[in-house]
Amino acid sequence: MRSLCEGPWVVGGNFNIIRYPAKRSNCPRINGAMTEFSECIDELELIDPLLFGGSYTWRRGEGHQTASRIDRFLYSSQWEEQFTFIKQSTMPKLGSDHNPILLTCGNLNFKKSYFKFENWWMRVEGFKEEVKLWWQSFVITGTQSFVLAEKLKLLKGKMKEWSKNNRNNCKAQKEEIMEELAKWEAVQEQRVLTEEEIQQKNKFGYHL
């Protein structure tokens, strides 16, 4: 795969292997698989950045008897030179045994903006009705394909404007929920949560 890549590149995911014994609970020593993984990273000249937000990215069982750091981002030196700030950090788990991993790389300057449909739009009351009203309000004449294309352009503009006006409220709510989940994650690093505490934590996850 590396031979097919030119310029800066980054790879991330669940590698299902750790590099050092300290990155797995109850792991007394380094083994051959760990050594091979580290050698592969060195051979490809990849950078394995520090992980902020926790020691592990995967846990099993309610009491987290087994835990390890098997998820990570790796990037080339060219990638590091491309950005002024790179940070890898964990995020609260949302129904999975794995913590999502976030790689921030500073400010990016896109030559051309692109349209992206946000999942949170569907959770805002009245959004579907707004879309229907917008679509019906567009008056375009021409062939069917032309009418469809033009109405989609107008709809995209309406959605962007609506998103800009509603983003702050949703962003504040999401940040509040993520802060609460992070607090529970910190407690769970120290001890096993009670059934009542697990239910309280799960309630926040349902709102994302």
PDB file of C-alpha atoms in Angstrom:
ATOM      1  CA  MET A   1       0.000   0.000   0.000  1.00  0.00           C
ATOM      2  CA  ARG A   2       2.826   2.396   0.822  1.00  0.00           C
ATOM      3  CA  SER A   3       4.330   1.941  -2.650  1.00  0.00           C
ATOM      4  CA  LEU A   4       1.080   3.277  -4.136  1.00  0.00           C
ATOM      5  CA  CYS A   5       1.148   6.479  -2.078  1.00  0.00           C
ATOM      6  CA  GLU A   6       2.957   9.656  -3.061  1.00  0.00           C
ATOM      7  CA  GLY A   7       3.414  12.651  -0.808  1.00  0.00           C
ATOM      8  CA  PRO A   8       1.972  13.044   2.709  1.00  0.00           C
ATOM      9  CA  TRP A   9      -0.091  10.124   3.975  1.00  0.00           C
ATOM     10  CA  VAL A  10      -1.778   8.916   7.149  1.00  0.00           C
ATOM     11  CA  VAL A  11      -3.288   5.606   8.203  1.00  0.00           C
ATOM     12  CA  GLY A  12      -5.519   4.941  11.196  1.00  0.00           C
ATOM     13  CA  GLY A  13      -7.656   2.236  12.721  1.00  0.00           C
ATOM     14  CA  ASN A  14      -7.666  -0.835  14.932  1.00  0.00           C
ATOM     15  CA  PHE A  15      -4.338  -2.589  14.385  1.00  0.00           C
ATOM     16  CA  ASN A  16      -5.199  -5.251  17.003  1.00  0.00           C
ATOM     17  CA  ILE A  17      -1.656  -5.103  18.387  1.00  0.00           C
ATOM     18  CA  ILE A  18       0.222  -2.994  20.920  1.00  0.00           C
ATOM     19  CA  ARG A  19       3.839  -1.820  20.802  1.00  0.00           C
ATOM     20  CA  TYR A  20       4.815  -1.981  24.469  1.00  0.00           C
ATOM     21  CA  PRO A  21       3.704  -4.025  27.523  1.00  0.00           C
ATOM     22  CA  ALA A  22       2.582  -0.852  29.341  1.00  0.00           C
ATOM     23  CA  LYS A  23      -0.124  -0.410  26.696  1.00  0.00           C
ATOM     24  CA  ARG A  24      -2.025  -3.543  27.797  1.00  0.00           C
ATOM     25  CA  SER A  25      -3.307  -4.442  31.237  1.00  0.00           C
ATOM     26  CA  ASN A  26      -1.513  -7.371  32.877  1.00  0.00           C
ATOM     27  CA  CYS A  27       1.079  -7.642  30.108  1.00  0.00           C
ATOM     28  CA  PRO A  28       4.432  -8.589  31.709  1.00  0.00           C
ATOM     29  CA  ARG A  29       6.795  -8.440  28.722  1.00  0.00           C
ATOM     30  CA  ILE A  30       7.264  -7.574  25.074  1.00  0.00           C
ATOM     31  CA  ASN A  31       6.664 -10.325  22.508  1.00  0.00           C
ATOM     32  CA  GLY A  32       7.522 -11.005  18.890  1.00  0.00           C
ATOM     33  CA  ALA A  33       4.329  -9.491  17.485  1.00  0.00           C
ATOM     34  CA  MET A  34       5.016  -6.200  19.272  1.00  0.00           C
ATOM     35  CA  THR A  35       8.567  -6.106  17.958  1.00  0.00           C
ATOM     36  CA  GLU A  36       7.421  -6.860  14.412  1.00  0.00           C
ATOM     37  CA  PHE A  37       4.802  -4.099  14.559  1.00  0.00           C
ATOM     38  CA  SER A  38       7.374  -1.542  15.741  1.00  0.00           C
ATOM     39  CA  GLU A  39       9.803  -2.652  13.032  1.00  0.00           C
ATOM     40  CA  CYS A  40       7.084  -2.206  10.397  1.00  0.00           C
ATOM     41  CA  ILE A  41       6.403   1.348  11.610  1.00  0.00           C
ATOM     42  CA  ASP A  42      10.114   2.154  11.487  1.00  0.00           C
ATOM     43  CA  GLU A  43      10.562   0.592   8.051  1.00  0.00           C
ATOM     44  CA  LEU A  44       7.737   2.710   6.608  1.00  0.00           C
ATOM     45  CA  GLU A  45       9.203   5.772   8.357  1.00  0.00           C
ATOM     46  CA  LEU A  46       5.925   6.500  10.103  1.00  0.00           C
ATOM     47  CA  ILE A  47       5.383   8.640  13.185  1.00  0.00           C
ATOM     48  CA  ASP A  48       3.440   7.140  16.103  1.00  0.00           C
ATOM     49  CA  PRO A  49       2.175  10.202  18.030  1.00  0.00           C
ATOM     50  CA  LEU A  50       1.378  10.381  21.724  1.00  0.00           C
ATOM     51  CA  LEU A  51      -2.194   9.640  22.758  1.00  0.00           C
ATOM     52  CA  PHE A  52      -3.996  12.210  24.884  1.00  0.00           C
ATOM     53  CA  GLY A  53      -7.115  11.512  26.952  1.00  0.00           C
ATOM     54  CA  GLY A  54      -6.379   8.004  28.235  1.00  0.00           C
ATOM     55  CA  SER A  55      -3.955   5.110  28.316  1.00  0.00           C
ATOM     56  CA  TYR A  56      -6.167   2.592  26.485  1.00  0.00           C
ATOM     57  CA  THR A  57      -8.505   2.609  23.493  1.00  0.00           C
ATOM     58  CA  TRP A  58     -10.237  -0.773  23.988  1.00  0.00           C
ATOM     59  CA  ARG A  59     -11.758  -2.381  27.051  1.00  0.00           C
ATOM     60  CA  ARG A  60     -13.674  -5.608  27.646  1.00  0.00           C
ATOM     61  CA  GLY A  61     -16.218  -6.369  30.340  1.00  0.00           C
ATOM     62  CA  GLU A  62     -18.135  -4.155  32.733  1.00  0.00           C
ATOM     63  CA  GLY A  63     -15.155  -4.000  35.066  1.00  0.00           C
ATOM     64  CA  HIS A  64     -12.659  -3.459  32.243  1.00  0.00           C
ATOM     65  CA  GLN A  65     -10.548  -6.396  33.389  1.00  0.00           C
ATOM     66  CA  THR A  66      -8.870  -6.372  29.981  1.00  0.00           C
ATOM     67  CA  ALA A  67      -7.743  -3.158  28.344  1.00  0.00           C
ATOM     68  CA  SER A  68      -5.208  -2.171  25.693  1.00  0.00           C
ATOM     69  CA  ARG A  69      -4.223   0.523  23.228  1.00  0.00           C
ATOM     70  CA  ILE A  70      -4.778  -1.108  19.845  1.00  0.00           C
ATOM     71  CA  ASP A  71      -6.226   1.887  17.959  1.00  0.00           C
ATOM     72  CA  ARG A  72      -3.977   4.619  16.605  1.00  0.00           C
ATOM     73  CA  PHE A  73      -3.076   6.986  13.799  1.00  0.00           C
ATOM     74  CA  LEU A  74       0.301   6.763  12.044  1.00  0.00           C
ATOM     75  CA  TYR A  75       1.538   9.370   9.600  1.00  0.00           C
ATOM     76  CA  SER A  76       4.562  10.195   7.464  1.00  0.00           C
ATOM     77  CA  SER A  77       7.078  12.947   8.106  1.00  0.00           C
ATOM     78  CA  GLN A  78       5.706  14.743   5.035  1.00  0.00           C
ATOM     79  CA  TRP A  79       2.287  14.736   6.688  1.00  0.00           C
ATOM     80  CA  GLU A  80       3.791  16.258   9.830  1.00  0.00           C
ATOM     81  CA  GLU A  81       5.449  18.974   7.751  1.00  0.00           C
ATOM     82  CA  GLN A  82       2.126  19.757   6.069  1.00  0.00           C
ATOM     83  CA  PHE A  83       0.442  20.930   9.273  1.00  0.00           C
ATOM     84  CA  THR A  84       1.370  23.269  12.101  1.00  0.00           C
ATOM     85  CA  PHE A  85      -0.410  21.354  14.871  1.00  0.00           C
ATOM     86  CA  ILE A  86      -1.133  17.620  15.135  1.00  0.00           C
ATOM     87  CA  LYS A  87      -2.727  15.960  18.145  1.00  0.00           C
ATOM     88  CA  GLN A  88      -4.148  12.456  18.659  1.00  0.00           C
ATOM     89  CA  SER A  89      -6.719  12.044  21.426  1.00  0.00           C
ATOM     90  CA  THR A  90      -9.422   9.673  22.638  1.00  0.00           C
ATOM     91  CA  MET A  91     -13.116  10.454  22.740  1.00  0.00           C
ATOM     92  CA  PRO A  92     -15.803   8.873  24.954  1.00  0.00           C
ATOM     93  CA  LYS A  93     -17.140   5.463  23.895  1.00  0.00           C
ATOM     94  CA  LEU A  94     -20.604   5.445  22.335  1.00  0.00           C
ATOM     95  CA  GLY A  95     -21.870   1.877  22.476  1.00  0.00           C
ATOM     96  CA  SER A  96     -18.605   0.233  21.383  1.00  0.00           C
ATOM     97  CA  ASP A  97     -15.745  -1.437  23.251  1.00  0.00           C
ATOM     98  CA  HIS A  98     -13.424   1.017  21.486  1.00  0.00           C
ATOM     99  CA  ASN A  99     -12.861   4.694  22.164  1.00  0.00           C
ATOM    100  CA  PRO A 100     -13.046   6.738  18.967  1.00  0.00           C
ATOM    101  CA  ILE A 101      -9.690   8.313  18.129  1.00  0.00           C
ATOM    102  CA  LEU A 102      -9.550  11.907  16.909  1.00  0.00           C
ATOM    103  CA  LEU A 103      -6.625  13.264  14.895  1.00  0.00           C
ATOM    104  CA  THR A 104      -6.567  17.060  14.714  1.00  0.00           C
ATOM    105  CA  CYS A 105      -4.121  18.672  12.314  1.00  0.00           C
ATOM    106  CA  GLY A 106      -4.626  22.412  12.737  1.00  0.00           C
ATOM    107  CA  ASN A 107      -6.276  24.717  10.225  1.00  0.00           C
ATOM    108  CA  LEU A 108      -6.779  23.416   6.700  1.00  0.00           C
ATOM    109  CA  ASN A 109      -7.308  25.699   3.727  1.00  0.00           C
ATOM    110  CA  PHE A 110      -9.585  24.027   1.216  1.00  0.00           C
ATOM    111  CA  LYS A 111      -9.490  25.511  -2.260  1.00  0.00           C
ATOM    112  CA  LYS A 112     -13.170  24.772  -2.734  1.00  0.00           C
ATOM    113  CA  SER A 113     -15.838  24.203  -0.128  1.00  0.00           C
ATOM    114  CA  TYR A 114     -18.041  21.155  -0.482  1.00  0.00           C
ATOM    115  CA  PHE A 115     -21.547  20.285   0.667  1.00  0.00           C
ATOM    116  CA  LYS A 116     -21.894  17.713   3.423  1.00  0.00           C
ATOM    117  CA  PHE A 117     -25.185  16.489   4.889  1.00  0.00           C
ATOM    118  CA  GLU A 118     -24.950  16.480   8.692  1.00  0.00           C
ATOM    119  CA  ASN A 119     -26.662  13.674  10.631  1.00  0.00           C
ATOM    120  CA  TRP A 120     -27.690  16.028  13.424  1.00  0.00           C
ATOM    121  CA  TRP A 121     -29.979  17.916  11.039  1.00  0.00           C
ATOM    122  CA  MET A 122     -32.414  14.982  11.087  1.00  0.00           C
ATOM    123  CA  ARG A 123     -32.668  15.200  14.873  1.00  0.00           C
ATOM    124  CA  VAL A 124     -33.757  18.845  14.884  1.00  0.00           C
ATOM    125  CA  GLU A 125     -37.513  19.199  15.219  1.00  0.00           C
ATOM    126  CA  GLY A 126     -39.124  20.668  12.104  1.00  0.00           C
ATOM    127  CA  PHE A 127     -36.184  20.112   9.757  1.00  0.00           C
ATOM    128  CA  LYS A 128     -37.995  17.678   7.443  1.00  0.00           C
ATOM    129  CA  GLU A 129     -40.934  20.055   7.177  1.00  0.00           C
ATOM    130  CA  GLU A 130     -38.593  22.923   6.328  1.00  0.00           C
ATOM    131  CA  VAL A 131     -36.987  20.899   3.527  1.00  0.00           C
ATOM    132  CA  LYS A 132     -40.411  20.099   2.085  1.00  0.00           C
ATOM    133  CA  LEU A 133     -41.448  23.773   2.146  1.00  0.00           C
ATOM    134  CA  TRP A 134     -38.188  24.882   0.542  1.00  0.00           C
ATOM    135  CA  TRP A 135     -38.499  22.334  -2.249  1.00  0.00           C
ATOM    136  CA  GLN A 136     -42.075  23.330  -3.008  1.00  0.00           C
ATOM    137  CA  SER A 137     -41.186  27.037  -3.037  1.00  0.00           C
ATOM    138  CA  PHE A 138     -38.618  26.709  -5.850  1.00  0.00           C
ATOM    139  CA  VAL A 139     -40.093  27.674  -9.232  1.00  0.00           C
ATOM    140  CA  ILE A 140     -37.845  26.511 -12.073  1.00  0.00           C
ATOM    141  CA  THR A 141     -38.725  25.955 -15.717  1.00  0.00           C
ATOM    142  CA  GLY A 142     -36.958  23.782 -18.264  1.00  0.00           C
ATOM    143  CA  THR A 143     -36.265  20.100 -18.800  1.00  0.00           C
ATOM    144  CA  GLN A 144     -36.790  17.683 -15.919  1.00  0.00           C
ATOM    145  CA  SER A 145     -33.069  17.138 -15.441  1.00  0.00           C
ATOM    146  CA  PHE A 146     -32.396  20.897 -15.464  1.00  0.00           C
ATOM    147  CA  VAL A 147     -35.209  21.580 -12.983  1.00  0.00           C
ATOM    148  CA  LEU A 148     -33.935  18.850 -10.653  1.00  0.00           C
ATOM    149  CA  ALA A 149     -30.339  20.094 -10.798  1.00  0.00           C
ATOM    150  CA  GLU A 150     -31.309  23.719 -10.140  1.00  0.00           C
ATOM    151  CA  LYS A 151     -33.654  22.857  -7.290  1.00  0.00           C
ATOM    152  CA  LEU A 152     -30.917  20.777  -5.666  1.00  0.00           C
ATOM    153  CA  LYS A 153     -28.547  23.757  -5.874  1.00  0.00           C
ATOM    154  CA  LEU A 154     -31.124  26.024  -4.243  1.00  0.00           C
ATOM    155  CA  LEU A 155     -31.871  23.399  -1.584  1.00  0.00           C
ATOM    156  CA  LYS A 156     -28.169  23.120  -0.787  1.00  0.00           C
ATOM    157  CA  GLY A 157     -28.015  26.859  -0.182  1.00  0.00           C
ATOM    158  CA  LYS A 158     -31.056  26.763   2.085  1.00  0.00           C
ATOM    159  CA  MET A 159     -29.621  23.881   4.096  1.00  0.00           C
ATOM    160  CA  LYS A 160     -26.284  25.652   4.561  1.00  0.00           C
ATOM    161  CA  GLU A 161     -28.030  28.793   5.790  1.00  0.00           C
ATOM    162  CA  TRP A 162     -30.306  26.810   8.103  1.00  0.00           C
ATOM    163  CA  SER A 163     -27.348  24.819   9.453  1.00  0.00           C
ATOM    164  CA  LYS A 164     -25.398  27.992  10.201  1.00  0.00           C
ATOM    165  CA  ASN A 165     -28.305  29.404  12.202  1.00  0.00           C
ATOM    166  CA  ASN A 166     -28.894  26.204  14.179  1.00  0.00           C
ATOM    167  CA  ARG A 167     -25.356  24.874  14.619  1.00  0.00           C
ATOM    168  CA  ASN A 168     -24.483  26.851  17.743  1.00  0.00           C
ATOM    169  CA  ASN A 169     -27.376  25.443  19.777  1.00  0.00           C
ATOM    170  CA  CYS A 170     -26.687  21.854  18.725  1.00  0.00           C
ATOM    171  CA  LYS A 171     -22.941  22.290  19.177  1.00  0.00           C
ATOM    172  CA  ALA A 172     -23.412  23.543  22.736  1.00  0.00           C
ATOM    173  CA  GLN A 173     -25.677  20.604  23.580  1.00  0.00           C
ATOM    174  CA  LYS A 174     -23.224  18.109  22.056  1.00  0.00           C
ATOM    175  CA  GLU A 175     -20.256  19.612  23.911  1.00  0.00           C
ATOM    176  CA  GLU A 176     -22.150  19.396  27.196  1.00  0.00           C
ATOM    177  CA  ILE A 177     -22.965  15.716  26.588  1.00  0.00           C
ATOM    178  CA  MET A 178     -19.376  14.922  25.579  1.00  0.00           C
ATOM    179  CA  GLU A 179     -18.071  16.594  28.737  1.00  0.00           C
ATOM    180  CA  GLU A 180     -20.350  14.436  30.876  1.00  0.00           C
ATOM    181  CA  LEU A 181     -19.275  11.274  29.045  1.00  0.00           C
ATOM    182  CA  ALA A 182     -15.633  12.226  29.493  1.00  0.00           C
ATOM    183  CA  LYS A 183     -16.205  12.597  33.245  1.00  0.00           C
ATOM    184  CA  TRP A 184     -17.666   9.090  33.438  1.00  0.00           C
ATOM    185  CA  GLU A 185     -14.736   7.765  31.365  1.00  0.00           C
ATOM    186  CA  ALA A 186     -12.317   9.291  33.880  1.00  0.00           C
ATOM    187  CA  VAL A 187     -14.164   7.657  36.787  1.00  0.00           C
ATOM    188  CA  GLN A 188     -14.187   4.323  34.956  1.00  0.00           C
ATOM    189  CA  GLU A 189     -10.411   4.518  34.586  1.00  0.00           C
ATOM    190  CA  GLN A 190     -10.160   4.445  38.388  1.00  0.00           C
ATOM    191  CA  ARG A 191     -12.878   1.992  39.413  1.00  0.00           C
ATOM    192  CA  VAL A 192     -15.817  -0.135  38.258  1.00  0.00           C
ATOM    193  CA  LEU A 193     -19.046   1.796  37.777  1.00  0.00           C
ATOM    194  CA  THR A 194     -22.180   0.746  39.634  1.00  0.00           C
ATOM    195  CA  GLU A 195     -25.279  -0.328  37.697  1.00  0.00           C
ATOM    196  CA  GLU A 196     -26.906   3.025  38.452  1.00  0.00           C
ATOM    197  CA  GLU A 197     -23.819   4.923  37.245  1.00  0.00           C
ATOM    198  CA  ILE A 198     -23.669   2.850  34.039  1.00  0.00           C
ATOM    199  CA  GLN A 199     -27.308   3.739  33.331  1.00  0.00           C
ATOM    200  CA  GLN A 200     -26.601   7.422  33.942  1.00  0.00           C
ATOM    201  CA  LYS A 201     -23.633   7.304  31.567  1.00  0.00           C
ATOM    202  CA  ASN A 202     -25.635   5.508  28.869  1.00  0.00           C
ATOM    203  CA  LYS A 203     -28.370   8.145  29.018  1.00  0.00           C
ATOM    204  CA  PHE A 204     -25.920  10.749  27.753  1.00  0.00           C
ATOM    205  CA  GLY A 205     -24.793   8.487  24.895  1.00  0.00           C
ATOM    206  CA  TYR A 206     -28.366   8.065  23.669  1.00  0.00           C
ATOM    207  CA  HIS A 207     -28.612  11.812  22.976  1.00  0.00           C
ATOM    208  CA  LEU A 208     -25.709  11.859  20.476  1.00  0.00           C
TER     209      LEU A 208
END
